Short mmCIF file of the C-alpha atoms (twelve columns), coordinates in Angstrom:
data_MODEL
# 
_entry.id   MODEL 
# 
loop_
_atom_site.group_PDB 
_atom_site.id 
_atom_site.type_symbol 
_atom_site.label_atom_id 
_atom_site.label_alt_id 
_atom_site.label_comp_id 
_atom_site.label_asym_id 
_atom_site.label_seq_id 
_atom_site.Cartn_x 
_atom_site.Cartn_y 
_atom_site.Cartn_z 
_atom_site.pdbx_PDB_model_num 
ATOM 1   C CA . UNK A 1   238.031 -47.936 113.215 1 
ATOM 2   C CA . UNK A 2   236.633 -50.590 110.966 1 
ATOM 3   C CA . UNK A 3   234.615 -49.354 107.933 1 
ATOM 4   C CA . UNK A 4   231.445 -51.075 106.841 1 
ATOM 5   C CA . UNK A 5   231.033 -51.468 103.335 1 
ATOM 6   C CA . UNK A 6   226.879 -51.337 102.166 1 
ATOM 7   C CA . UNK A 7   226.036 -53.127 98.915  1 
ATOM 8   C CA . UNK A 8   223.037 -52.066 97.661  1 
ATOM 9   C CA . UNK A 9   221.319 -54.739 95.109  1 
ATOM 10  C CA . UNK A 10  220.032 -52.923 91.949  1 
ATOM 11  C CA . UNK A 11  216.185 -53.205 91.371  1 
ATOM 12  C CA . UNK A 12  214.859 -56.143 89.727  1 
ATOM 13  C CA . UNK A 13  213.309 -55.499 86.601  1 
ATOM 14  C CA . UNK A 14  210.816 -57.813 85.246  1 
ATOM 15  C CA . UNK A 15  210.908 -58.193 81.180  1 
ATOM 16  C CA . UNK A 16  207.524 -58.071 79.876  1 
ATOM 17  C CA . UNK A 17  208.253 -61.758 77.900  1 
ATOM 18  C CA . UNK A 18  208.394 -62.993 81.334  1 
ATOM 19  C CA . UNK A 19  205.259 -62.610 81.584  1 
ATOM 20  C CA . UNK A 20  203.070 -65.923 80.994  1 
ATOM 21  C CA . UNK A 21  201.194 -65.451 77.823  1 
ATOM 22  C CA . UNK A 22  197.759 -66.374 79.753  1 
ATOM 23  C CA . UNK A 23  198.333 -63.438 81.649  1 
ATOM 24  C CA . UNK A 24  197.871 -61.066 78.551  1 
ATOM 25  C CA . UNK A 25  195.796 -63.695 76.353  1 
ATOM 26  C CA . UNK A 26  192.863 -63.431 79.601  1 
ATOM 27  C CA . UNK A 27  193.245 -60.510 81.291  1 
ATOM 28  C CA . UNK A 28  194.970 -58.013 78.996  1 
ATOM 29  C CA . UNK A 29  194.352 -58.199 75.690  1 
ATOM 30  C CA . UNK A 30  190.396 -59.085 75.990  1 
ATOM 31  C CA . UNK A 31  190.291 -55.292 77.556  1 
ATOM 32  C CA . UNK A 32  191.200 -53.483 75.141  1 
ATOM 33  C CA . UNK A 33  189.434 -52.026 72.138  1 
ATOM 34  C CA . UNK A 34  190.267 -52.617 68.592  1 
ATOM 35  C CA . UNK A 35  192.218 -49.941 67.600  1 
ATOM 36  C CA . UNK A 36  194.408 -50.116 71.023  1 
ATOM 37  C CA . UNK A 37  195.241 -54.260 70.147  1 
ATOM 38  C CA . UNK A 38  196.150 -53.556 66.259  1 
ATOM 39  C CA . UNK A 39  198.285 -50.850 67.901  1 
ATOM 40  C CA . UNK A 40  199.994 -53.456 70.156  1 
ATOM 41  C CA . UNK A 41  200.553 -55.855 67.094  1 
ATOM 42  C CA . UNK A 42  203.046 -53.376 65.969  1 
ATOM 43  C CA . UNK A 43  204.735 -53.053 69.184  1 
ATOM 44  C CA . UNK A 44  208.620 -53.879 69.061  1 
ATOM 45  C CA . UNK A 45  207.877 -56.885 72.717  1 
ATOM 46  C CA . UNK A 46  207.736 -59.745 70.139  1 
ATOM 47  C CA . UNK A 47  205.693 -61.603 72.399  1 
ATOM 48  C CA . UNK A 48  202.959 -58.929 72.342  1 
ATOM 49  C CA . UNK A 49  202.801 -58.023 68.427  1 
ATOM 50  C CA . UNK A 50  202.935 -62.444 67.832  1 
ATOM 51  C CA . UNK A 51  199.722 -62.546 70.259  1 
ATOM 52  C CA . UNK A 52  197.896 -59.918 68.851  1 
ATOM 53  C CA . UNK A 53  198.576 -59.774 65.259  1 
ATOM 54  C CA . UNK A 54  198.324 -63.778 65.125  1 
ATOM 55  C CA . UNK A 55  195.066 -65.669 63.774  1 
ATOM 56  C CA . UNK A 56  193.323 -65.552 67.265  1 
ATOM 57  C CA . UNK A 57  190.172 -64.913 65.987  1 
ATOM 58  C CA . UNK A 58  188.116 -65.713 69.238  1 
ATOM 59  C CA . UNK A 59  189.813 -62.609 70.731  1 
ATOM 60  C CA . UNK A 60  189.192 -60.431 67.435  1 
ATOM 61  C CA . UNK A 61  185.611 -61.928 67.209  1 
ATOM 62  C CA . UNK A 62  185.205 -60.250 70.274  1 
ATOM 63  C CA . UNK A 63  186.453 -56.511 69.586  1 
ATOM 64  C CA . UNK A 64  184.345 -56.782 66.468  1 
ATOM 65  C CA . UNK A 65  181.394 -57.667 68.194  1 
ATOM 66  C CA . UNK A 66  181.596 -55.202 71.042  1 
ATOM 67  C CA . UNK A 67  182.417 -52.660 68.559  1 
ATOM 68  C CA . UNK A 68  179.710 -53.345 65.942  1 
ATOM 69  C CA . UNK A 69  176.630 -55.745 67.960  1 
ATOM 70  C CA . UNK A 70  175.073 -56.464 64.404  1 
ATOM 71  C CA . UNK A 71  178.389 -58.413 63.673  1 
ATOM 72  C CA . UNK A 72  177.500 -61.480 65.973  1 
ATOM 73  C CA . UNK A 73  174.588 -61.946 64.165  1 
ATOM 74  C CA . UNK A 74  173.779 -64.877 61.496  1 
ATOM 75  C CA . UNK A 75  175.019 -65.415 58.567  1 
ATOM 76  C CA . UNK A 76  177.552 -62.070 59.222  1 
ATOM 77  C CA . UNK A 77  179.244 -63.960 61.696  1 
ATOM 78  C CA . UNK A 78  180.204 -66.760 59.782  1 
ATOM 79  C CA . UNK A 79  181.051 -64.925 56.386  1 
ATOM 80  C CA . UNK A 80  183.266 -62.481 58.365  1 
ATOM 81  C CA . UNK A 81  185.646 -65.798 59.404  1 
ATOM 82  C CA . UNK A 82  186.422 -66.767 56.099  1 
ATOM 83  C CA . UNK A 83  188.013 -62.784 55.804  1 
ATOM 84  C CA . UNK A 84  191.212 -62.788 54.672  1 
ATOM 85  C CA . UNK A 85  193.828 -60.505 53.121  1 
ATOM 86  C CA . UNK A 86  197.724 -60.235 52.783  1 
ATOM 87  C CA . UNK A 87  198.058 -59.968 56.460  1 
ATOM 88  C CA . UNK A 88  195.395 -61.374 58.370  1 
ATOM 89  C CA . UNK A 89  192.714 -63.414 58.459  1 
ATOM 90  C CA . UNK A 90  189.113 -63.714 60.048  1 
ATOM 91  C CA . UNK A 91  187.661 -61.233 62.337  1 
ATOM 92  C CA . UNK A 92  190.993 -59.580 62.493  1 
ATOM 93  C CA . UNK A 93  191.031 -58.287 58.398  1 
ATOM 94  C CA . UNK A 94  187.364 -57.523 58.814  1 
ATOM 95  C CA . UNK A 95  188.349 -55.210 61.531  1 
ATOM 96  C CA . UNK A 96  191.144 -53.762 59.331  1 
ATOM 97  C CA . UNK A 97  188.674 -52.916 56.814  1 
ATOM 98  C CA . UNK A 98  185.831 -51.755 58.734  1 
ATOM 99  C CA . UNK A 99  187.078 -49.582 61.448  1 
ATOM 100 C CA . UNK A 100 189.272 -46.813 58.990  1 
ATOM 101 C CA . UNK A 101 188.339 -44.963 56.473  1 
ATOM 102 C CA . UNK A 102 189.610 -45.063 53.094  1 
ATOM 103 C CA . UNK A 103 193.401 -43.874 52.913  1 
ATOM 104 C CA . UNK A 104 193.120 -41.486 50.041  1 
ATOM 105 C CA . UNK A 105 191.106 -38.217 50.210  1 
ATOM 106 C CA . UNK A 106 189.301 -38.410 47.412  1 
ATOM 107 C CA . UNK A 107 188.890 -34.559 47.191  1 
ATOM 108 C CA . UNK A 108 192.331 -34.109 46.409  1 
ATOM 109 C CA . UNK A 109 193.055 -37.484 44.411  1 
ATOM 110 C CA . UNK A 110 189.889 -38.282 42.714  1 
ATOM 111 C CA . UNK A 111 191.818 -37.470 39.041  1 
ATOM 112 C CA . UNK A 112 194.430 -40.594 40.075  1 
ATOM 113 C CA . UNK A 113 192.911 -43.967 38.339  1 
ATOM 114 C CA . UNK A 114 191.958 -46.507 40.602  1 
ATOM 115 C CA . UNK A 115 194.124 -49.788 39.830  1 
ATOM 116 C CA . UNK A 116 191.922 -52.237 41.409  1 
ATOM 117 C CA . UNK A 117 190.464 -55.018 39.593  1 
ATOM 118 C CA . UNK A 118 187.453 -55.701 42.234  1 
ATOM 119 C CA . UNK A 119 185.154 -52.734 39.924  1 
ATOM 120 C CA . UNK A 120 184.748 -55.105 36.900  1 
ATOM 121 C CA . UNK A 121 183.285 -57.823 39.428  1 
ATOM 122 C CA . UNK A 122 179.638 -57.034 41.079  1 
ATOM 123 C CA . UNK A 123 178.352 -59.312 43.893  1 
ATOM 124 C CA . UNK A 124 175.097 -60.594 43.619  1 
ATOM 125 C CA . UNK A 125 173.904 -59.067 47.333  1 
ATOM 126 C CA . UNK A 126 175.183 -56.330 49.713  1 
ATOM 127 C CA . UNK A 127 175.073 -56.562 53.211  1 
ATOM 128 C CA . UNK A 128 174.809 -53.769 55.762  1 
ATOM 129 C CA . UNK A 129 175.558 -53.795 59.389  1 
ATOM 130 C CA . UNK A 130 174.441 -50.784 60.855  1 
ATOM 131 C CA . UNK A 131 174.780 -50.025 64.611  1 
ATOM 132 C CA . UNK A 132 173.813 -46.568 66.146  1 
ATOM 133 C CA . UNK A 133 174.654 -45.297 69.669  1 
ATOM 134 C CA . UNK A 134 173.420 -42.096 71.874  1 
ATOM 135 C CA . UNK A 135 176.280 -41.572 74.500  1 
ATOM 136 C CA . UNK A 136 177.930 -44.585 74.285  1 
ATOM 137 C CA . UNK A 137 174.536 -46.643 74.379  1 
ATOM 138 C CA . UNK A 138 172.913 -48.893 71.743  1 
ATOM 139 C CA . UNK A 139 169.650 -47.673 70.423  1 
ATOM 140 C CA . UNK A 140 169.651 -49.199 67.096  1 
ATOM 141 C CA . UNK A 141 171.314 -52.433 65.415  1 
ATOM 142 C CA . UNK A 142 170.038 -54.141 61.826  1 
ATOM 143 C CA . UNK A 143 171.103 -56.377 59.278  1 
ATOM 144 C CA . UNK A 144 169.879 -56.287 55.566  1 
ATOM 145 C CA . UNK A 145 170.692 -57.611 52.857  1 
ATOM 146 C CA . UNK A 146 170.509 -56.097 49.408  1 
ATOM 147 C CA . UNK A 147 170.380 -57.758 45.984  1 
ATOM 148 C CA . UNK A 148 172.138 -56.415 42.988  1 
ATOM 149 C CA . UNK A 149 171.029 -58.161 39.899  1 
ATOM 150 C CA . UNK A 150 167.853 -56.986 39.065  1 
ATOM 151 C CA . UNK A 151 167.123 -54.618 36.480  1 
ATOM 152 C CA . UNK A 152 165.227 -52.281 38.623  1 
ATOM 153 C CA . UNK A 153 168.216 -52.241 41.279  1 
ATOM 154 C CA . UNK A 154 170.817 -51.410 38.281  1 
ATOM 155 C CA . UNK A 155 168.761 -48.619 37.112  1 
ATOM 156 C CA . UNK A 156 167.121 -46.987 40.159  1 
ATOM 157 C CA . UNK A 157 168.782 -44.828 42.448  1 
ATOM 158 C CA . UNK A 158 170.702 -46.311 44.576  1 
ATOM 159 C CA . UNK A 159 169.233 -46.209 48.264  1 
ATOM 160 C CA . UNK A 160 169.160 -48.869 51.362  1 
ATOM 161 C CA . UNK A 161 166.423 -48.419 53.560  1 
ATOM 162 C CA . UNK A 162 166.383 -49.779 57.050  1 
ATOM 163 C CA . UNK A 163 163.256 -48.671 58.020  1 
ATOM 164 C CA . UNK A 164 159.413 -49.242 56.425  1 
ATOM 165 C CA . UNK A 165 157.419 -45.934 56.300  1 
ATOM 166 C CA . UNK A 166 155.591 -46.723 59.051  1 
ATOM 167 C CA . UNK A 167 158.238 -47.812 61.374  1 
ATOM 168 C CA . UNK A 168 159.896 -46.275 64.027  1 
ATOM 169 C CA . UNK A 169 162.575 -46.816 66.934  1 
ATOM 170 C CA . UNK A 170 161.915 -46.007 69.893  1 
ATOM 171 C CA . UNK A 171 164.166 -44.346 72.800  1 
ATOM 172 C CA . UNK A 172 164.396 -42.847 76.085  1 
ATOM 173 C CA . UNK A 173 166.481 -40.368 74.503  1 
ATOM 174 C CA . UNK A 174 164.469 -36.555 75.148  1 
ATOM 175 C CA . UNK A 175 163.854 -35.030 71.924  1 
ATOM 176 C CA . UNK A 176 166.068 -31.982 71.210  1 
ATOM 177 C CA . UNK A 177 164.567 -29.087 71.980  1 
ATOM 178 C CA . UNK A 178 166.397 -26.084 70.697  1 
ATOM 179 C CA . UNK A 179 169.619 -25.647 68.442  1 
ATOM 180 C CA . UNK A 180 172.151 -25.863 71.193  1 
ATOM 181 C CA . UNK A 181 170.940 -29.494 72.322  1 
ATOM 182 C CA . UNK A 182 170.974 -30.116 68.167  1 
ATOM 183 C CA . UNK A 183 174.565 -29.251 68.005  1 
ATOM 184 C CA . UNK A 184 175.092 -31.188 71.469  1 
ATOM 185 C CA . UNK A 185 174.131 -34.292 69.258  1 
ATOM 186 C CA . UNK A 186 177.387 -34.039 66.851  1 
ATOM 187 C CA . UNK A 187 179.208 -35.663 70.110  1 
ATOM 188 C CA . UNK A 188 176.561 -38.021 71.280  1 
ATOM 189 C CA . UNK A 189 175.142 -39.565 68.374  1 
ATOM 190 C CA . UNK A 190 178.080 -42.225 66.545  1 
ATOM 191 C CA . UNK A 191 176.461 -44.434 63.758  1 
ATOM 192 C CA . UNK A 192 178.123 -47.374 61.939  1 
ATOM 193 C CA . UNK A 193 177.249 -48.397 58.394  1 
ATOM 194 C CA . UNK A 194 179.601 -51.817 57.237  1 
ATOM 195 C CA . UNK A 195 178.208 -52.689 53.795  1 
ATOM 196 C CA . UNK A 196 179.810 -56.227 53.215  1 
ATOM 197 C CA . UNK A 197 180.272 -58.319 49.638  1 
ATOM 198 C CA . UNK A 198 179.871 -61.798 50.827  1 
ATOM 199 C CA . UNK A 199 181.540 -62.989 47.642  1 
ATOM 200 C CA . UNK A 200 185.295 -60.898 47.716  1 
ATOM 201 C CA . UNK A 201 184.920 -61.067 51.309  1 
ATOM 202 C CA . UNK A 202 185.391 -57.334 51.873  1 
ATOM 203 C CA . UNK A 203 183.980 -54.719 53.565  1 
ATOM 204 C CA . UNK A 204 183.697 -50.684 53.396  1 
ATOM 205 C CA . UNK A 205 182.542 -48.528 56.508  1 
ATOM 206 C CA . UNK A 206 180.187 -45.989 55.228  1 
ATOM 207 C CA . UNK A 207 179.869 -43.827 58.498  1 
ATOM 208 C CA . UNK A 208 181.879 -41.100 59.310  1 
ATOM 209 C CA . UNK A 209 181.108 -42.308 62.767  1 
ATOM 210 C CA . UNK A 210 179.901 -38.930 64.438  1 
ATOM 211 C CA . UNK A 211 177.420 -36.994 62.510  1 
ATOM 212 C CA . UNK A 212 178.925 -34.321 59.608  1 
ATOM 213 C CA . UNK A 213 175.852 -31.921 60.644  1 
ATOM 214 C CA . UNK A 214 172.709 -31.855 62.445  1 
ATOM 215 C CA . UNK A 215 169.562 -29.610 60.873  1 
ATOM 216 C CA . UNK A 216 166.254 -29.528 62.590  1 
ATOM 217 C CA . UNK A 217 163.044 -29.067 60.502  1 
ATOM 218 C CA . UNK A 218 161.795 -25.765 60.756  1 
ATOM 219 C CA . UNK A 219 158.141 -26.476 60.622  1 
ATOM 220 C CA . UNK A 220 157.829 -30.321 62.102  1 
ATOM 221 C CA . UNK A 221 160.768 -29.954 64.052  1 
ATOM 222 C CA . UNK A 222 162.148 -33.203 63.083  1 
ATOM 223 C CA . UNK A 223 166.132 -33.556 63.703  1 
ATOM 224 C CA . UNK A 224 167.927 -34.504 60.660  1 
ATOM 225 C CA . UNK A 225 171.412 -36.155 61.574  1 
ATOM 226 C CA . UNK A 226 173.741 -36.753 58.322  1 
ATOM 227 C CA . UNK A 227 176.341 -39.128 58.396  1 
ATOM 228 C CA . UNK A 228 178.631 -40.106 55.378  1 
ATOM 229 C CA . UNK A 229 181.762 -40.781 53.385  1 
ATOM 230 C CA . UNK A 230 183.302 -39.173 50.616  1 
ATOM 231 C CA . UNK A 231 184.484 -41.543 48.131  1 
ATOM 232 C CA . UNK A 232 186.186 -41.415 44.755  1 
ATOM 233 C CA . UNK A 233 183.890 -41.633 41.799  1 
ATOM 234 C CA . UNK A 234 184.035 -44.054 38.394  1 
ATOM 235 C CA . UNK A 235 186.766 -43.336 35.958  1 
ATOM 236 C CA . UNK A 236 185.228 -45.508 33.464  1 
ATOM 237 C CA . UNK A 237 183.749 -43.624 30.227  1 
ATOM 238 C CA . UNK A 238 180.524 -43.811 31.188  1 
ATOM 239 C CA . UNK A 239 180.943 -41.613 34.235  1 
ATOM 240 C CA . UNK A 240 180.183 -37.775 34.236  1 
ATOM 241 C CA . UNK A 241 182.364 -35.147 35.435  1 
ATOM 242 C CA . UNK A 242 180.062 -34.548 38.373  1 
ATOM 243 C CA . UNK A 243 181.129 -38.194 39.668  1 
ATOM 244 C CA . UNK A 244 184.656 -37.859 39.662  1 
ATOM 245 C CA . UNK A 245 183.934 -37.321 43.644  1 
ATOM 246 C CA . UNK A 246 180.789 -38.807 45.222  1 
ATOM 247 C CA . UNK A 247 179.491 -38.764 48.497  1 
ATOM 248 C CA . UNK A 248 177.815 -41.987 50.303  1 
ATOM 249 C CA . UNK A 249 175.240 -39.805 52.646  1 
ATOM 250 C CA . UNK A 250 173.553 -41.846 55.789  1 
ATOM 251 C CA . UNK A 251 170.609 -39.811 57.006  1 
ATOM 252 C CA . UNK A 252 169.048 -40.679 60.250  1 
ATOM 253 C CA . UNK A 253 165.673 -38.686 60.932  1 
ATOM 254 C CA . UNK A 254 164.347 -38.211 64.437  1 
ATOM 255 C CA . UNK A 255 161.139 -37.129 65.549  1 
ATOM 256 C CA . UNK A 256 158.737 -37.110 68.543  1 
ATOM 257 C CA . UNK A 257 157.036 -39.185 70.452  1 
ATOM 258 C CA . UNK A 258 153.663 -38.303 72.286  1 
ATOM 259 C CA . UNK A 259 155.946 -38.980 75.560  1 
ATOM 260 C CA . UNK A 260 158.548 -35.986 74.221  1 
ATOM 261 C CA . UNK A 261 161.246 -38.801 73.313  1 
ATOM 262 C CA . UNK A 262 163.249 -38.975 70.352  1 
ATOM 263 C CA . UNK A 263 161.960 -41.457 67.960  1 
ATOM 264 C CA . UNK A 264 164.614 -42.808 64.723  1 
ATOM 265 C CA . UNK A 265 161.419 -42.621 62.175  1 
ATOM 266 C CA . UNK A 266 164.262 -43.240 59.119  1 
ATOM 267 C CA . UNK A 267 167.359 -44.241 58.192  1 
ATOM 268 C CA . UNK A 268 168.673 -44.797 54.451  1 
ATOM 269 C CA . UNK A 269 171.986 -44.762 52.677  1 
ATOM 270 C CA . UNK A 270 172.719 -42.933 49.287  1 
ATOM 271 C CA . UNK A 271 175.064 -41.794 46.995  1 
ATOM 272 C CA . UNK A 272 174.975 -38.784 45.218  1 
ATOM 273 C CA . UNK A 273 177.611 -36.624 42.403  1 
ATOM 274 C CA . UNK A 274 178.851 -33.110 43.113  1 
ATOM 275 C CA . UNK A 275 175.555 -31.881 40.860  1 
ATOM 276 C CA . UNK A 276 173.526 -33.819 43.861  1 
ATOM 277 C CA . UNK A 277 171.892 -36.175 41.360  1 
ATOM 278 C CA . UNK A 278 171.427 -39.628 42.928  1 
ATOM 279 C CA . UNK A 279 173.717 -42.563 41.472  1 
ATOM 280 C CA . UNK A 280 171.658 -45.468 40.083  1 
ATOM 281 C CA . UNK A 281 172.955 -49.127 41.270  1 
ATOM 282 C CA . UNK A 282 174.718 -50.006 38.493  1 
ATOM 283 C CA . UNK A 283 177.630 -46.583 39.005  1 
ATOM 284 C CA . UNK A 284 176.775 -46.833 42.339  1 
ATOM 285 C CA . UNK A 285 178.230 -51.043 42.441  1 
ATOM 286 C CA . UNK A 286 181.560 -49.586 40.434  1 
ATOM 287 C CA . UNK A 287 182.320 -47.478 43.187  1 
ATOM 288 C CA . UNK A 288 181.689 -49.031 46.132  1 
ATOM 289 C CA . UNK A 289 183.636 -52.130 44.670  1 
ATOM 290 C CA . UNK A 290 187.192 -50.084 43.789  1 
ATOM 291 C CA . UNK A 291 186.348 -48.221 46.919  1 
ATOM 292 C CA . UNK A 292 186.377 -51.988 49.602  1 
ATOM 293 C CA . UNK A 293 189.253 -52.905 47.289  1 
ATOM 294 C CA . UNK A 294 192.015 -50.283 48.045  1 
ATOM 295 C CA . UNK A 295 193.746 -49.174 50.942  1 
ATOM 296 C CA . UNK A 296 192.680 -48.205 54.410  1 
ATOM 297 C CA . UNK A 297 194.038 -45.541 56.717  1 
ATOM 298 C CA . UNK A 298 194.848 -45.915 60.395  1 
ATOM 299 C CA . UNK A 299 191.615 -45.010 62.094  1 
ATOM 300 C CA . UNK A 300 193.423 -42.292 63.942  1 
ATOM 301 C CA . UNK A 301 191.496 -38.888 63.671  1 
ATOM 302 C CA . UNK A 302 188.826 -40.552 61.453  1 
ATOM 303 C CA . UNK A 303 185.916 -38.351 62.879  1 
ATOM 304 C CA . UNK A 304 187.324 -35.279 61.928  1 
ATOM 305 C CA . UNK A 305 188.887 -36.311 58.717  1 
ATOM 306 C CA . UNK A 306 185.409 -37.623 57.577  1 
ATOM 307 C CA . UNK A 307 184.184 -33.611 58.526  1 
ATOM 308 C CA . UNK A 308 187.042 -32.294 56.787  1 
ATOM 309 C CA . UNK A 309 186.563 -34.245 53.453  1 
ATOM 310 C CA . UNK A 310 182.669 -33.371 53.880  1 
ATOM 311 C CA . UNK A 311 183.272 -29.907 54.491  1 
ATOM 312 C CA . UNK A 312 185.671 -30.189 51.008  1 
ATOM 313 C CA . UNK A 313 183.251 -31.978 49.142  1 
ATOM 314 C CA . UNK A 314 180.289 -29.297 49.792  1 
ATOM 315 C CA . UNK A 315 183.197 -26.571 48.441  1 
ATOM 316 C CA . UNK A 316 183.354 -28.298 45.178  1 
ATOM 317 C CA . UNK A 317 179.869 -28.670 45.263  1 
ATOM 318 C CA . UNK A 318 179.647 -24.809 45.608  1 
ATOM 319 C CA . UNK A 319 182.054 -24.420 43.164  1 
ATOM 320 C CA . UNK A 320 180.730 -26.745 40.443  1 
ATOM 321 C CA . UNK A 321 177.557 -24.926 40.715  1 
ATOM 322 C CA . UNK A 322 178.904 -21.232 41.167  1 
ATOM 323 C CA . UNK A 323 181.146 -22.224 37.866  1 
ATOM 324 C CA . UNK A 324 177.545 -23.754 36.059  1 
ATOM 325 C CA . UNK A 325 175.729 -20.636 37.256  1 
ATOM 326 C CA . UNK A 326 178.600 -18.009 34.999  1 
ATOM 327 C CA . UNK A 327 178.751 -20.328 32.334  1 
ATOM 328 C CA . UNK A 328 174.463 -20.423 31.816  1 
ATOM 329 C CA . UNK A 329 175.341 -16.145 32.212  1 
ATOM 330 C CA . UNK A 330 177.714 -15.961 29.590  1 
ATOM 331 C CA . UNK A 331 175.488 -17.997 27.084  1 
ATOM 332 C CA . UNK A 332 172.458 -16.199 27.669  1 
ATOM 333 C CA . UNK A 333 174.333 -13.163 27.144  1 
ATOM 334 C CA . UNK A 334 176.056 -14.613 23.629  1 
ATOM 335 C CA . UNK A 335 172.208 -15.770 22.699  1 
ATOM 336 C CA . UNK A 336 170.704 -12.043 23.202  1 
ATOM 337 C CA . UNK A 337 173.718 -10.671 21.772  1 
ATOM 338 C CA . UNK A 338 173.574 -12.728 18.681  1 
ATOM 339 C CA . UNK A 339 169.917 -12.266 18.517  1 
ATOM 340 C CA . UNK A 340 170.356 -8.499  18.556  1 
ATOM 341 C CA . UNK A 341 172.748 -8.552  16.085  1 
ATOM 342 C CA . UNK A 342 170.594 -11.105 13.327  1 
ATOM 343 C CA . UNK A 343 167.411 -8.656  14.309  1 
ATOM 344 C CA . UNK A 344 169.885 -5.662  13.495  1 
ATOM 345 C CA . UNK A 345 171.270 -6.862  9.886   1 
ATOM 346 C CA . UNK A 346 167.589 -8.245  9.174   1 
ATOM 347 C CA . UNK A 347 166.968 -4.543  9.636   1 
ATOM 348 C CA . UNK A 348 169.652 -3.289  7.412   1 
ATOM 349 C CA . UNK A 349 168.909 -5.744  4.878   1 
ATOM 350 C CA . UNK A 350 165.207 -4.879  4.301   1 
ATOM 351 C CA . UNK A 351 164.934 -1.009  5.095   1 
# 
């Protein structure tokens, strides 16, 4: 009886370094989106985090400008390659700075001093980059540019317009017709608002992405969709109270067409205290500045962060005003009271 001995020959395994690096550079790492390659630059496959994380700014050019169209537009395109910061350069720090939103919530930090050294520095123009999408499709993209030294931009409220009165976008988009298809636009309406200082080469994302809430006009029936970041207010003396925490509000107004489409008939930016009093350029530069000069989170969650830090903000609104409101009371009552009491003695005195 003879015995027959089987080898069995483990399973190859190919290492992922054995890849050729043409294989990821073309047909890998140009599919994915932004946040899924600066996830893969931390990845522990060296070969992976040195590809992405490097200075390949053809392939980050390319997130940026599928993830924000107004990007690849002239001069934004060429300002946002000279980006650069302690860890990356080009399109690849832009995207760092634009796609998170600031790492500190504001509502609960706002009393910590800001150390940065950007607020005592104002650029002489602003640029925005706004993109807006309906379900995942473009219906809106625009670049202006803002100046900052003139006297009437320092003292006036602070407010970008993207739209002339008269203007409007149109879509194919049906107008909403009753609350529930309101509501329905909190999911399909995202919005993008970079504001850029050519001169520091940094950049702030305004938007909290998907809309914060969505009001339709009672008697017009126009759709108001409000977008927005809180951020945290000047700590210089000149600053009030009320702009410890301040919120930068993007309002996007939609009306009708004679068709029944949704029309964009406005679109602004502004930025308002916890009394809802609108911050002039000049407190409104001091902010933004600190604000593109600190820290950024990790873009994870940032929708419903941005709600969550709305929804906080519109508390302390409440409770500013609730705390106003019993203040006034108590004075009024010390003023009657203390008029009662000089009428009473003035009565003593002369009967």
């Amino acid at each position: 009886m003879s015995s027959v001995i089987s080898t069995v020959s483990p399973p190859q395994t190919t290492e992922i370094s054995s890849l050729h690096t043409d294989i990821f550079e073309t047909h890998i790492l140009t599919r994915l989106d932004g946040q899924t390659l600066a996830s893969t630059s931390c990845t522990s496959a060296s070969m992976l985090h040195s590809m992405s994380q490097r200075n390949n700014n053809l392939l980050w050019s390319n997130v940026c400008h599928t993830t924000w169209p107004s990007t690849s537009s002239e001069p934004v395109n060429g300002i946002i390659s000279t980006f650069s910061d302690n860890h990356y350069n080009g399109f690849r720090a832009f995207f760092s700075q634009a796609f998170p939103l600031p790492s500190s919530d504001p509502t609960t930090t706002a009393t910590q001093p800001s150390s940065s050294k950007l607020a005592i520095v104002s650029p002489s123009e602003l640029i925005s980059a706004v993109d807006v999408y309906y379900k995942n499709k473009l219906i809106f993209t625009k670049i202006e540019e803002t100046e900052t030294v003139s006297t009437w931009f320092q003292c006036s409220p602070f407010r970008v317009d993207l739209l002339d009165p008269k203007d409007t976008v149109p879509t194919e988009i049906p107008h909403p017709k009753g609350e529930d298809t309101c509501m329905a636009m909190m999911d399909d309406m995202s919005l993008s608002w970079i504001l850029i200082d050519p001169v520091s080469k940094h950049a702030i994302n305004l938007s909290s992405h998907k809309p914060v809430s969505v009001q339709r006009h009672w008697l017009s029936g126009e759709v108001q969709v409000r977008f927005g970041s809180i951020l945290a207010g000047g700590n210089h003396k000149y600053s009030s109270a009320a702009a410890a925490v301040v919120r930068c509000g993007i309002v996007v107004n939609c009306g009708q067409s004679e068709g029944g489409e949704m029309q964009v008939r406005e679109l602004c930016l502004e930025i308002e205290d916890m009394d809802g009093k609108h911050l002039n350029g000049k407190d409104s530069l001091v902010i933004l500045r600190k604000t593109m000069g600190g820290k950024r989170g990790s873009g994870v969650n940032r929708e419903n962060e941005a709600r969550i830090r709305n929804k906080k903000f519109e508390e302390m609104k409440k409770e500013r005003k609730d705390r106003k409101l019993r203040l006034e009371g108590t004075l009024d009552t010390l003023s009657v009271v203390f008029g009662l009491s000089v009428f009473a003695g003035l009565f003593f005195v002369f009967c």
